[in-house]
């Protein structure tokens, strides 16, 4: 008997041959989009606000901007976005008054548009990179990536990752763990690290905790129909334990995910 997961790539190959599916994964030389931060908000900061939002295929950016204007998110210092295209990132960065770096992972077969992750910041981004994650999706054969940025807050530097791990329909639990492991490996040289985004499983954070990370977003309401899938992990950074994280639950019809936020203590 052939397992269903084994059949999926065969089915996709037949669909591609019939012209039903087109998929372009960006390999070496992937496009990079960026914009400079208008001006740092102040000389230094002891505590900053981090937010993350998967905006479904960047379909409803206007509604997403309304969400980001909510009291919980409008003063975010760093914003991690997933499922974005360059135009959507640029519009949100302009609305928020932030600089940004964005790398697409793929030109998605469902939309024909770029699909990837961005880091937006009110503080200078001094270095960035695109990290290709292992294990292509069973459906569509798309790759997943993380966008990494080194952000300087006053005299403190921190490494920030906007990540989007594979879905339960596309990778196994072990493969998803491999994807997070690649990010954790890249983060090892950095003293202060924030990893955030759509992890596509409620418990993958245990792996980050085993690597010495704090998990400020572990508890809270579901962020998608399948559960609490969006999270952040901190290394070398403190967590505000009282009212130090949250989820925006108001319905703005912006995405199939809800945004999350957390306060990071730098000193």
Tab-separated table of C-alpha atoms in Angstrom:
chain	number	residue	atom	x	y	z
A	1	UNK	CA	0.000	0.000	0.000
A	2	UNK	CA	1.290	3.502	-0.872
A	3	UNK	CA	0.963	6.092	1.869
A	4	UNK	CA	-1.180	9.186	1.099
A	5	UNK	CA	1.792	11.492	1.642
A	6	UNK	CA	3.752	9.562	-1.000
A	7	UNK	CA	0.887	9.945	-3.461
A	8	UNK	CA	0.684	13.731	-3.126
A	9	UNK	CA	3.883	14.600	-5.035
A	10	UNK	CA	2.808	12.184	-7.793
A	11	UNK	CA	-0.571	13.893	-8.004
A	12	UNK	CA	1.052	17.328	-8.111
A	13	UNK	CA	3.360	16.212	-10.915
A	14	UNK	CA	0.364	15.164	-12.980
A	15	UNK	CA	-1.389	18.449	-12.236
A	16	UNK	CA	1.670	20.443	-13.249
A	17	UNK	CA	1.932	18.474	-16.480
A	18	UNK	CA	-1.673	19.399	-17.201
A	19	UNK	CA	-0.959	23.078	-16.624
A	20	UNK	CA	-3.068	23.306	-13.475
A	21	UNK	CA	-0.290	24.228	-11.036
A	22	UNK	CA	2.705	26.503	-11.486
A	23	UNK	CA	5.280	26.883	-8.733
A	24	UNK	CA	8.459	28.954	-8.658
A	25	UNK	CA	10.724	28.571	-5.647
A	26	UNK	CA	13.370	31.255	-5.281
A	27	UNK	CA	16.773	29.663	-4.848
A	28	UNK	CA	20.107	31.543	-4.975
A	29	UNK	CA	19.706	35.175	-5.928
A	30	UNK	CA	16.199	35.526	-4.514
A	31	UNK	CA	14.827	39.078	-4.702
A	32	UNK	CA	15.332	41.308	-1.672
A	33	UNK	CA	13.186	44.325	-0.814
A	34	UNK	CA	13.978	46.869	1.870
A	35	UNK	CA	13.240	50.339	3.141
A	36	UNK	CA	15.127	52.403	5.697
A	37	UNK	CA	13.589	53.293	9.040
A	38	UNK	CA	12.496	56.959	8.951
A	39	UNK	CA	14.117	57.698	12.338
A	40	UNK	CA	14.654	55.727	15.558
A	41	UNK	CA	11.871	56.515	18.063
A	42	UNK	CA	14.346	57.436	20.825
A	43	UNK	CA	17.989	57.045	21.808
A	44	UNK	CA	17.529	53.769	23.699
A	45	UNK	CA	14.866	51.508	25.132
A	46	UNK	CA	14.748	49.050	28.009
A	47	UNK	CA	11.544	47.354	26.831
A	48	UNK	CA	10.217	46.984	23.299
A	49	UNK	CA	6.997	45.597	21.847
A	50	UNK	CA	7.204	42.766	19.285
A	51	UNK	CA	4.227	41.759	17.130
A	52	UNK	CA	3.659	39.020	14.569
A	53	UNK	CA	0.892	38.681	11.987
A	54	UNK	CA	0.266	36.148	9.222
A	55	UNK	CA	-1.777	38.148	6.705
A	56	UNK	CA	-3.336	35.450	4.532
A	57	UNK	CA	-1.644	35.740	1.098
A	58	UNK	CA	-1.559	39.545	1.629
A	59	UNK	CA	-5.114	39.548	0.270
A	60	UNK	CA	-6.631	42.157	2.632
A	61	UNK	CA	-3.841	44.594	3.408
A	62	UNK	CA	-6.219	47.519	4.024
A	63	UNK	CA	-7.973	45.531	6.745
A	64	UNK	CA	-4.636	44.408	8.148
A	65	UNK	CA	-3.543	48.036	8.477
A	66	UNK	CA	-6.703	48.657	10.520
A	67	UNK	CA	-5.720	45.768	12.804
A	68	UNK	CA	-2.210	47.155	13.175
A	69	UNK	CA	-3.690	50.511	14.237
A	70	UNK	CA	-5.328	48.825	17.246
A	71	UNK	CA	-4.070	49.826	20.724
A	72	UNK	CA	-2.188	46.538	21.186
A	73	UNK	CA	-0.186	46.848	17.968
A	74	UNK	CA	0.123	50.481	16.888
A	75	UNK	CA	3.200	51.088	19.049
A	76	UNK	CA	5.033	47.913	18.057
A	77	UNK	CA	8.785	48.427	17.737
A	78	UNK	CA	9.290	45.311	15.605
A	79	UNK	CA	6.643	43.664	13.424
A	80	UNK	CA	7.011	40.202	11.880
A	81	UNK	CA	4.830	39.466	8.843
A	82	UNK	CA	4.179	36.210	6.990
A	83	UNK	CA	2.503	35.313	3.657
A	84	UNK	CA	3.403	38.697	2.214
A	85	UNK	CA	4.299	40.181	-1.152
A	86	UNK	CA	6.540	43.221	-1.621
A	87	UNK	CA	3.732	45.691	-2.313
A	88	UNK	CA	1.868	44.701	0.852
A	89	UNK	CA	4.983	44.985	3.008
A	90	UNK	CA	5.782	48.426	1.605
A	91	UNK	CA	2.249	49.674	2.282
A	92	UNK	CA	2.241	48.407	5.860
A	93	UNK	CA	5.716	49.811	6.536
A	94	UNK	CA	4.592	53.213	5.284
A	95	UNK	CA	1.424	53.112	7.395
A	96	UNK	CA	3.394	52.112	10.510
A	97	UNK	CA	6.369	54.427	9.926
A	98	UNK	CA	8.812	51.518	9.916
A	99	UNK	CA	11.796	50.324	7.953
A	100	UNK	CA	11.697	46.790	6.593
A	101	UNK	CA	13.385	43.890	4.869
A	102	UNK	CA	11.415	41.313	2.866
A	103	UNK	CA	12.428	38.147	1.030
A	104	UNK	CA	9.919	36.017	-0.889
A	105	UNK	CA	10.221	32.253	-0.548
A	106	UNK	CA	8.245	31.386	-3.649
A	107	UNK	CA	5.815	32.595	-6.263
A	108	UNK	CA	2.887	30.689	-4.840
A	109	UNK	CA	1.015	28.301	-7.100
A	110	UNK	CA	-2.381	29.287	-5.651
A	111	UNK	CA	-2.067	33.018	-6.327
A	112	UNK	CA	0.761	33.493	-8.822
A	113	UNK	CA	2.126	36.128	-6.416
A	114	UNK	CA	5.218	36.283	-4.245
A	115	UNK	CA	4.843	34.668	-0.825
A	116	UNK	CA	7.311	35.211	2.007
A	117	UNK	CA	8.217	36.818	5.324
A	118	UNK	CA	9.219	40.302	6.411
A	119	UNK	CA	10.766	42.040	9.401
A	120	UNK	CA	9.618	45.627	10.005
A	121	UNK	CA	11.308	47.823	12.600
A	122	UNK	CA	11.257	51.334	14.040
A	123	UNK	CA	14.927	50.763	14.852
A	124	UNK	CA	17.743	50.430	12.285
A	125	UNK	CA	18.162	47.081	10.549
A	126	UNK	CA	21.918	46.676	10.158
A	127	UNK	CA	22.102	43.184	8.652
A	128	UNK	CA	19.662	40.734	7.078
A	129	UNK	CA	19.470	37.330	5.434
A	130	UNK	CA	17.102	34.815	3.875
A	131	UNK	CA	17.213	31.329	5.379
A	132	UNK	CA	15.890	28.480	3.281
A	133	UNK	CA	14.259	25.782	5.396
A	134	UNK	CA	14.379	22.075	4.536
A	135	UNK	CA	11.511	19.879	3.288
A	136	UNK	CA	9.391	21.135	0.407
A	137	UNK	CA	5.628	21.015	0.800
A	138	UNK	CA	3.809	17.850	-0.211
A	139	UNK	CA	1.172	19.988	-1.937
A	140	UNK	CA	2.672	22.383	-4.483
A	141	UNK	CA	6.318	21.548	-3.674
A	142	UNK	CA	6.876	25.029	-2.242
A	143	UNK	CA	9.778	25.889	0.034
A	144	UNK	CA	9.534	27.679	3.372
A	145	UNK	CA	11.971	30.343	4.523
A	146	UNK	CA	12.731	32.642	7.434
A	147	UNK	CA	13.695	36.287	7.039
A	148	UNK	CA	16.409	37.268	9.518
A	149	UNK	CA	17.358	40.806	10.533
A	150	UNK	CA	19.805	42.208	13.056
A	151	UNK	CA	18.122	45.190	14.694
A	152	UNK	CA	20.020	47.815	16.697
A	153	UNK	CA	18.039	49.288	19.583
A	154	UNK	CA	20.193	52.078	20.965
A	155	UNK	CA	23.473	50.331	21.785
A	156	UNK	CA	21.919	46.838	21.872
A	157	UNK	CA	21.769	44.467	18.918
A	158	UNK	CA	19.305	41.593	18.583
A	159	UNK	CA	18.715	38.997	15.902
A	160	UNK	CA	15.090	38.742	14.786
A	161	UNK	CA	13.507	36.014	12.645
A	162	UNK	CA	10.146	36.107	10.872
A	163	UNK	CA	9.378	32.438	10.269
A	164	UNK	CA	6.683	30.381	8.572
A	165	UNK	CA	7.012	26.632	9.159
A	166	UNK	CA	5.264	23.966	7.108
A	167	UNK	CA	1.606	23.059	7.650
A	168	UNK	CA	0.393	19.722	8.994
A	169	UNK	CA	-0.810	18.861	5.474
A	170	UNK	CA	2.618	19.490	3.943
A	171	UNK	CA	5.300	18.299	6.363
A	172	UNK	CA	5.554	15.822	9.210
A	173	UNK	CA	6.173	16.836	12.819
A	174	UNK	CA	9.795	15.701	12.485
A	175	UNK	CA	10.250	17.765	9.333
A	176	UNK	CA	8.760	20.831	11.006
A	177	UNK	CA	11.224	20.318	13.863
A	178	UNK	CA	14.024	20.250	11.270
A	179	UNK	CA	12.824	23.594	9.933
A	180	UNK	CA	12.917	25.219	13.371
A	181	UNK	CA	16.293	23.576	14.071
A	182	UNK	CA	17.818	25.383	11.069
A	183	UNK	CA	16.671	28.720	12.499
A	184	UNK	CA	17.966	27.834	15.970
A	185	UNK	CA	21.333	26.898	14.453
A	186	UNK	CA	21.573	30.216	12.614
A	187	UNK	CA	20.736	32.048	15.856
A	188	UNK	CA	23.463	30.391	17.961
A	189	UNK	CA	26.123	33.118	17.481
A	190	UNK	CA	23.758	35.871	18.649
A	191	UNK	CA	23.359	36.854	22.293
A	192	UNK	CA	19.822	38.251	21.963
A	193	UNK	CA	17.348	36.509	19.682
A	194	UNK	CA	13.638	36.732	18.876
A	195	UNK	CA	12.054	34.048	16.696
A	196	UNK	CA	8.430	34.633	15.792
A	197	UNK	CA	5.775	33.862	13.253
A	198	UNK	CA	3.415	31.154	12.087
A	199	UNK	CA	4.785	27.908	13.532
A	200	UNK	CA	1.842	25.860	12.241
A	201	UNK	CA	1.716	23.711	15.379
A	202	UNK	CA	0.842	24.617	18.982
A	203	UNK	CA	3.699	22.642	20.581
A	204	UNK	CA	6.766	23.194	18.407
A	205	UNK	CA	7.895	25.774	20.983
A	206	UNK	CA	9.007	22.955	23.266
A	207	UNK	CA	11.959	22.537	20.942
A	208	UNK	CA	12.904	26.195	21.409
A	209	UNK	CA	12.573	25.858	25.174
A	210	UNK	CA	14.914	22.855	25.094
A	211	UNK	CA	17.419	25.138	23.348
A	212	UNK	CA	17.203	27.670	26.201
A	213	UNK	CA	14.534	30.018	24.860
A	214	UNK	CA	11.652	31.603	26.748
A	215	UNK	CA	8.168	31.150	25.291
A	216	UNK	CA	6.102	34.225	26.229
A	217	UNK	CA	3.202	33.436	23.895
A	218	UNK	CA	2.714	29.836	25.030
A	219	UNK	CA	-0.738	30.412	26.519
A	220	UNK	CA	-3.682	32.286	25.095
A	221	UNK	CA	-6.593	31.939	22.680
A	222	UNK	CA	-6.319	30.222	19.331
A	223	UNK	CA	-4.717	32.287	16.593
A	224	UNK	CA	-6.165	30.210	13.733
A	225	UNK	CA	-8.937	27.702	13.230
A	226	UNK	CA	-6.540	24.831	13.962
A	227	UNK	CA	-5.417	26.269	17.303
A	228	UNK	CA	-2.731	28.532	18.749
A	229	UNK	CA	-0.247	28.347	15.868
A	230	UNK	CA	1.500	31.744	16.044
A	231	UNK	CA	4.273	32.193	18.609
A	232	UNK	CA	7.455	33.948	19.707
A	233	UNK	CA	10.578	32.606	21.414
A	234	UNK	CA	13.179	34.780	23.196
A	235	UNK	CA	16.843	34.116	23.984
A	236	UNK	CA	18.952	36.524	26.068
A	237	UNK	CA	15.887	38.745	26.447
A	238	UNK	CA	13.574	39.070	29.431
A	239	UNK	CA	9.829	38.634	29.401
A	240	UNK	CA	7.324	40.916	31.111
A	241	UNK	CA	5.304	38.318	33.038
A	242	UNK	CA	2.302	40.483	33.976
A	243	UNK	CA	0.284	41.498	30.925
A	244	UNK	CA	3.447	40.935	28.883
A	245	UNK	CA	1.894	39.263	25.854
A	246	UNK	CA	-1.435	38.991	24.109
A	247	UNK	CA	-3.536	38.182	21.069
A	248	UNK	CA	-5.755	40.588	19.137
A	249	UNK	CA	-9.095	38.785	19.027
A	250	UNK	CA	-11.285	41.479	17.458
A	251	UNK	CA	-12.550	40.490	14.000
A	252	UNK	CA	-11.233	42.867	11.349
A	253	UNK	CA	-11.660	40.360	8.472
A	254	UNK	CA	-7.976	40.742	7.637
A	255	UNK	CA	-6.676	37.172	7.712
A	256	UNK	CA	-7.271	33.587	8.742
A	257	UNK	CA	-4.804	34.231	11.600
A	258	UNK	CA	-4.898	36.577	14.565
A	259	UNK	CA	-1.875	38.736	15.393
A	260	UNK	CA	0.118	38.258	18.610
A	261	UNK	CA	2.383	40.569	20.590
A	262	UNK	CA	4.862	40.374	23.480
A	263	UNK	CA	6.995	42.769	25.507
A	264	UNK	CA	10.727	42.103	25.427
A	265	UNK	CA	12.974	43.383	28.229
A	266	UNK	CA	16.409	44.172	26.824
A	267	UNK	CA	18.305	45.337	29.936
